[in-house]
Amino acid sequence: MITIKEMAEMLGISTTTVSNVINGKTSEVSQKTAEKVQKLLDEYDYVPNMNAKNLAQNHSRLIGIVLKRRKDKYENIFTDPFHGELLGALESAIREQGYYMMIYISEDIEEIVRNIVGWNTEGLILIGMLHDDYLKIRSKYKKPAVLIDSYTPKNIARYVNIGLDDEEGGYLMTKYLLDCGHRKIAFLADNMEGVDYIRYTGHQRALQEYGLDIDLDNLIVIRPSKYERQGSMEEIYAVAHKFTAFMCCSDYYAVTLMKYLKAKGIRFPEDLSITGFDDNLYAQLACPSLTTIHQDIFQRGTIAAEYLFKMIDGWNPKTTNLSLPVRLVVRDSVKLLNPPEDDSSDDSSAL
Amino acid sequence: MITIKEMAEMLGISTTTVSNVINGKTSEVSQKTAEKVQKLLDEYDYVPNMNAKNLAQNHSRLIGIVLKRRKDKYENIFTDPFHGELLGALESAIREQGYYMMIYISEDIEEIVRNIVGWNTEGLILIGMLHDDYLKIRSKYKKPAVLIDSYTPKNIARYVNIGLDDEEGGYLMTKYLLDCGHRKIAFLADNMEGVDYIRYTGHQRALQEYGLDIDLDNLIVIRPSKYERQGSMEEIYAVAHKFTAFMCCSDYYAVTLMKYLKAKGIRFPEDLSITGFDDNLYAQLACPSLTTIHQDIFQRGTIAAEYLFKMIDGWNPKTTNLSLPVRLVVRDSVKLLNPPEDDSSDDSSAL
DNA sequence: TTGAAAGCGCTAACAC
DNA sequence: GTGTTAGCGCTTTCAA
């Protein structure tokens, strides 16, 4: 690794001059010296030392992606295609801007914060963050940050959230199930704080529109760690006979659950209808293919990055809570119990 | 962000002392000063500046994951569950060691090399790398590196590859198809340089064992970019009637292809048998569920990280080419054409 | 157009 | 035990 200083010495010129031609400040340096320097640069494959550069300029060109590992959740968070797709979108957007991506995952939010500020991270994308964690990060980290899939119910901090119309998603799906004649619908969530809760409010709205009561027994909260998932599944199996439809908060859960219950002898959709949320490849591949709510994840990542870079450029947005559109995708996992009451406006079609 | 210098001034002591207590060198500093310093540390939430630290110590605590984006391949590489799972395994192994993970993706290997050396990356995990690219990296980067899924046919450079017994995988699957009575088997790969080629040699071995000729028309190379995939699929559809079985080099391709061909009216496995490779969640969810070759991806990531950290610790391995075991997983995507010739030893069972 | 010099925040050799 | 000092590789004022 050759350094600026070494090259300056070889050429008998100053480091300033070398630095100037490296950084393309052509007006500061004569044609002739520029060429001499450029020649050395090429010859020795000079690569600037990022640490030195960052230290001198007090920046880092680092964008942090923070994912809080919930110990009750994924053992491997990248396994979920939602995160995979999102990451891909973010990665390319970040690299396009000449920035670098660093991923921070931990159960311990303090550790995450330490790493973020230690690396002098210039911007943050916070995924699936709960309100308290957001505040913790915000109290130590003042640079731009964009949320994805985070609900911050209290109106304390300024924030930008690239969200989804989750309420509408919950509503659309519930309405569809009701239209299909289902009345005993279980709602399966994996927490009641984040997006799942909002989807649940949409669920409630549809029920109310139908003049139906909200029965809390119909709300099933999955405990999704590998070990506990098994336990959850057994519990769910035990009550499955009480319902005609399972409405799940993600394709992943729907598909996993379906696999488990199939092995127990339950047939889909003959014995039980099931729906997902996200519309990823799983939904298309499952048997039966899954009726679900579609969202465009790649777009979300792209938009989040766009906002972040505008903020890094100095733009100061007011609190914004984007609700990207969702749509119902009807496939084969819901059984028609009664003809729909009305000729409902579901013109959605299988992808 | 408070600095060591500032704290030293506040306490009227030297930066060395502060640095010593930060780094737990308790023997170098008196109980009393240590406490004073610790108090300030806590009070101001001191976090060391990584760039400064790295510069001073000439290290980085960075492990680079390099993925060469092939412009003819994935538009979003993380979408493939293989990469997702691998990344998850690597991430946790890396963080456990107190290192940080940086992902380098590009079509341009020169750019990747620049970033790697610019960040002073201390170790590399190279995924699915071709031989030439490996040499290019190696010519500029001398620190530890571990390959995953890379075949370096020429015996030039020392290397460590955490591979799979791909030959055996190709063999097992082909033998199984032959045992099931298939004679017109298409082999679908997406390149003929890396692991797919080795799998193909296993395929050939099985054919030879059966005294069958190798017909190059049976080798179909998929061009997998989004746009071209469609084209490839049409071509494949056009020749599908010539075969009784499609042997694919990944579950992903198998499942995608199956979806396309189903839409064209082909029934699986009645009209056409199909097999995968990897045994990820797709294989289990597909309809029919996929007969495939199982590999343990998480284990691979863990082992790769283990090797890398041992090398960083100074261990100097000789060239090693691990072949992690594979096994056949029989599910429902292969039709039995004739009774097997012998009572073959497939005691593999659906997962 | 060029260069000297200070500084980014931290570490480490060495002297006290 | 503690402090002085130089230095990691680069940028950046400011003066020449």
XYZ file of C-alpha atoms in Angstrom, chain A:
351
model
C 0.000 0.000 0.000
C 1.710 3.116 -1.207
C 0.898 6.370 0.535
C 0.612 9.948 -0.577
C 3.660 10.854 1.418
C 5.791 8.230 -0.266
C 4.754 9.345 -3.692
C 5.385 12.967 -2.840
C 8.892 12.064 -1.776
C 9.558 10.038 -4.898
C 8.534 12.991 -7.005
C 10.163 15.558 -4.776
C 6.898 17.473 -4.399
C 4.501 18.104 -1.553
C 1.712 15.887 -0.312
C -0.728 18.689 -0.962
C -0.063 18.552 -4.660
C -0.416 14.808 -4.815
C -3.625 14.996 -2.834
C -4.929 17.639 -5.204
C -4.470 15.579 -8.314
C -5.951 12.528 -6.594
C -9.032 14.548 -5.825
C -9.281 16.012 -9.284
C -8.585 19.579 -8.252
C -6.992 20.253 -11.605
C -7.176 24.003 -11.286
C -4.769 23.848 -8.379
C -2.010 22.071 -10.186
C -0.106 22.398 -13.438
C -0.733 20.102 -16.317
C 2.791 18.790 -16.134
C 2.898 17.816 -12.475
C -0.562 16.386 -12.730
C 0.645 13.987 -15.388
C 3.708 12.993 -13.418
C 1.587 12.225 -10.395
C -1.047 10.398 -12.391
C 1.611 8.164 -13.801
C 2.787 7.118 -10.359
C -0.785 6.658 -9.211
C -1.409 4.194 -11.984
C 1.920 2.480 -11.647
C 1.483 1.762 -7.963
C -2.268 1.241 -7.989
C -2.738 3.846 -5.355
C -5.826 3.379 -3.196
C -6.680 5.955 -0.555
C -6.851 4.764 3.022
C -10.474 5.185 4.015
C -9.755 5.416 7.695
C -7.315 8.247 7.217
C -9.577 10.011 4.777
C -12.602 9.669 7.006
C -10.701 10.841 10.031
C -9.357 13.899 8.283
C -12.694 14.844 6.781
C -14.796 13.753 9.692
C -17.113 11.661 7.622
C -17.399 8.002 6.809
C -19.441 7.395 3.661
C -21.167 4.747 5.738
C -24.899 4.098 5.759
C -26.048 1.889 8.595
C -28.860 -0.601 8.266
C -30.148 -1.447 11.682
C -32.168 -4.501 12.429
C -33.023 -5.260 15.970
C -32.831 -8.952 16.529
C -35.736 -9.987 18.651
C -34.620 -12.992 20.588
C -38.125 -14.349 20.312
C -37.965 -14.095 16.554
C -35.829 -15.220 13.647
C -32.734 -17.152 14.419
C -31.590 -15.952 11.029
C -33.187 -12.736 9.977
C -31.987 -12.901 6.380
C -33.979 -16.045 5.825
C -37.118 -13.995 5.533
C -37.430 -12.978 1.889
C -38.821 -9.629 2.952
C -35.506 -8.645 4.477
C -33.562 -10.150 1.629
C -35.356 -8.150 -0.988
C -35.214 -4.975 1.023
C -31.503 -5.367 1.607
C -30.891 -5.842 -2.080
C -32.728 -2.644 -2.923
C -30.908 -0.690 -0.250
C -27.522 -2.060 -1.166
C -27.717 -0.999 -4.770
C -29.153 2.415 -3.948
C -26.395 3.026 -1.433
C -23.580 1.930 -3.678
C -24.932 4.019 -6.517
C -24.389 7.057 -4.351
C -20.817 6.073 -3.612
C -21.605 5.126 -0.053
C -20.947 1.920 1.850
C -23.424 -0.215 3.709
C -22.831 -1.525 7.174
C -25.353 -3.783 8.822
C -25.959 -3.546 12.534
C -27.866 -6.394 14.103
C -28.191 -7.056 17.774
C -30.640 -7.713 20.531
C -28.954 -4.959 22.466
C -29.904 -1.537 21.229
C -27.118 0.086 23.250
C -24.559 -1.971 21.416
C -26.076 -0.926 18.127
C -25.883 2.715 19.084
C -22.254 2.380 20.132
C -21.334 0.877 16.819
C -23.270 3.430 14.847
C -21.639 6.411 16.461
C -18.254 4.725 16.718
C -18.138 4.302 12.979
C -19.357 7.829 12.456
C -22.199 6.482 10.356
C -23.672 9.208 8.188
C -27.193 7.959 7.846
C -29.430 5.207 9.118
C -32.148 2.985 7.780
C -34.069 1.532 10.691
C -36.093 -1.536 9.929
C -39.066 -2.707 11.954
C -38.061 -0.599 14.904
C -40.254 -0.135 17.934
C -40.872 3.319 19.316
C -38.759 3.040 22.445
C -35.776 1.794 20.527
C -36.139 4.611 18.069
C -36.043 7.143 20.864
C -32.981 5.487 22.359
C -31.167 5.737 19.081
C -32.339 9.277 18.508
C -31.097 10.451 21.876
C -27.519 9.634 20.893
C -27.611 9.888 17.144
C -28.539 13.151 15.502
C -27.787 12.499 11.856
C -30.397 11.555 9.244
C -32.432 8.416 9.745
C -35.312 6.859 7.868
C -37.656 4.262 9.255
C -39.135 1.347 7.391
C -42.141 -0.374 8.867
C -42.026 1.446 12.134
C -44.905 2.986 13.955
C -44.133 5.706 16.420
C -47.463 6.287 18.006
C -46.367 9.101 20.282
C -45.792 12.344 18.516
C -42.548 13.171 20.184
C -39.779 12.984 17.684
C -39.528 14.118 14.126
C -39.309 11.138 11.898
C -39.663 9.851 8.374
C -41.284 6.488 7.989
C -41.582 4.669 4.710
C -44.601 2.669 5.615
C -47.337 0.721 4.019
C -51.055 1.182 4.069
C -51.283 -1.602 6.596
C -54.687 -0.592 7.814
C -56.062 -0.865 4.307
C -54.304 -4.202 3.855
C -55.924 -5.604 6.973
C -59.229 -4.176 5.867
C -59.116 -5.471 2.309
C -58.249 -8.972 3.325
C -60.858 -9.146 6.051
C -63.510 -7.761 3.781
C -62.604 -10.343 1.170
C -62.900 -13.153 3.692
C -66.225 -11.818 4.899
C -67.440 -11.531 1.337
C -66.501 -15.139 0.863
C -68.798 -16.014 3.698
C -66.264 -16.482 6.483
C -67.395 -15.412 9.927
C -64.994 -17.247 12.191
C -61.714 -15.645 11.280
C -58.572 -15.922 13.372
C -56.089 -13.058 13.113
C -52.483 -14.213 13.509
C -49.864 -11.618 14.416
C -46.417 -11.891 15.873
C -46.662 -8.797 18.015
C -49.198 -6.133 18.825
C -46.972 -3.085 18.666
C -45.859 -2.529 15.125
C -47.409 -2.970 11.735
C -49.318 -6.025 12.808
C -51.335 -3.893 15.157
C -52.286 -1.488 12.398
C -53.325 -4.375 10.208
C -55.465 -5.523 13.079
C -57.244 -2.170 13.228
C -58.075 -2.594 9.546
C -59.365 -6.028 10.373
C -61.585 -4.527 13.039
C -62.909 -1.876 10.707
C -64.078 -4.497 8.244
C -65.740 -6.503 10.998
C -67.535 -3.418 12.243
C -68.700 -2.587 8.768
C -70.307 -5.983 8.755
C -71.816 -5.345 12.139
C -69.778 -8.116 13.709
C -68.372 -8.155 17.207
C -64.677 -8.093 17.913
C -63.804 -11.266 19.755
C -60.393 -11.166 21.379
C -60.235 -14.941 21.304
C -59.822 -14.593 17.572
C -56.529 -12.787 17.999
C -53.624 -15.195 18.085
C -50.164 -13.884 18.821
C -47.427 -16.126 17.532
C -44.244 -16.425 19.472
C -41.918 -16.920 16.611
C -38.569 -18.120 17.877
C -37.557 -21.433 16.463
C -38.233 -23.278 19.664
C -41.380 -21.511 20.585
C -42.778 -21.577 17.108
C -43.319 -25.253 17.527
C -45.177 -24.569 20.752
C -47.236 -21.861 19.126
C -48.115 -24.157 16.287
C -49.433 -26.788 18.611
C -51.557 -24.232 20.373
C -52.867 -23.028 17.071
C -53.638 -26.544 15.962
C -55.579 -27.083 19.147
C -57.948 -24.215 18.351
C -57.972 -24.503 14.568
C -61.336 -26.250 14.499
C -62.982 -23.137 15.894
C -62.255 -21.167 12.743
C -62.969 -21.260 9.044
C -60.124 -18.955 8.091
C -56.676 -17.953 9.312
C -55.554 -14.495 8.396
C -51.783 -14.282 8.797
C -49.604 -11.189 9.005
C -47.006 -12.504 6.596
C -46.700 -15.007 3.789
C -43.903 -16.604 5.707
C -46.092 -17.444 8.659
C -48.977 -18.522 6.482
C -46.834 -20.869 4.519
C -45.039 -22.299 7.533
C -48.265 -22.784 9.382
C -49.902 -24.390 6.401
C -47.063 -26.844 6.125
C -47.442 -27.791 9.765
C -51.196 -28.133 9.696
C -51.168 -30.084 6.447
C -48.983 -32.639 8.170
C -51.667 -32.850 10.836
C -54.207 -33.738 8.164
C -55.877 -30.407 7.636
C -56.609 -29.675 3.980
C -56.398 -26.205 2.476
C -58.663 -24.600 1.586
C -61.260 -27.349 1.984
C -61.022 -27.626 5.769
C -59.517 -24.262 6.468
C -58.837 -21.117 4.472
C -55.636 -19.167 4.988
C -54.229 -15.849 3.786
C -50.876 -14.118 3.855
C -49.376 -10.677 3.631
C -46.476 -9.401 1.479
C -46.906 -11.407 -1.708
C -43.431 -12.789 -2.028
C -42.309 -15.822 -3.973
C -43.495 -18.125 -1.201
C -47.052 -17.026 -1.761
C -46.858 -17.926 -5.420
C -45.217 -21.268 -4.822
C -47.271 -22.534 -1.943
C -49.959 -25.152 -2.419
C -52.515 -23.907 -2.643
C -51.088 -20.614 -3.818
C -51.767 -17.946 -1.290
C -54.357 -15.214 -1.387
C -52.428 -12.321 0.035
C -51.791 -8.586 0.173
C -49.199 -7.338 -2.264
C -46.527 -4.777 -1.476
C -43.580 -3.598 -3.530
C -40.558 -4.104 -1.322
C -37.937 -3.035 -3.804
C -39.720 0.258 -4.241
C -39.806 0.756 -0.513
C -36.072 0.310 -0.206
C -35.449 2.650 -3.077
C -37.689 5.350 -1.662
C -36.165 5.017 1.783
C -32.693 5.496 0.349
C -33.874 8.475 -1.688
C -35.215 10.214 1.387
C -32.089 9.439 3.348
C -29.744 10.883 0.777
C -31.835 14.008 0.405
C -31.591 14.446 4.147
C -27.860 13.914 4.049
C -27.738 16.636 1.418
C -29.251 18.970 3.935
C -32.951 18.670 3.279
C -34.936 18.843 6.461
C -38.273 17.119 6.035
C -41.112 17.492 8.420
C -42.501 14.385 10.017
C -43.721 12.196 7.231
C -45.455 8.906 7.329
C -45.649 7.455 3.876
C -48.319 4.849 3.257
C -47.354 2.999 0.151
C -50.271 1.294 -1.531
C -51.230 -2.330 -1.111
C -53.564 -4.465 -3.105
C -55.385 -7.707 -2.653
C -54.144 -10.632 -4.704
C -56.647 -13.438 -4.897
C -55.268 -16.901 -5.434
C -56.406 -20.292 -4.238
C -56.166 -20.473 -0.482
C -59.592 -19.187 0.454
C -62.715 -21.267 0.141
C -65.957 -19.654 -0.923
C -68.430 -20.466 1.839
C -71.374 -18.438 0.604
C -71.768 -16.363 -2.488
C -70.602 -12.810 -1.782
C -73.349 -10.476 -0.628
C -72.641 -7.979 -3.338
C -70.679 -7.930 -6.539
C -67.739 -6.587 -4.630
C -65.131 -4.566 -6.411
C -62.287 -7.030 -6.140
C -60.872 -6.772 -9.566
C -57.545 -7.907 -8.273
C -56.253 -10.936 -10.025
C -53.603 -13.534 -9.455
C -50.240 -12.109 -10.384
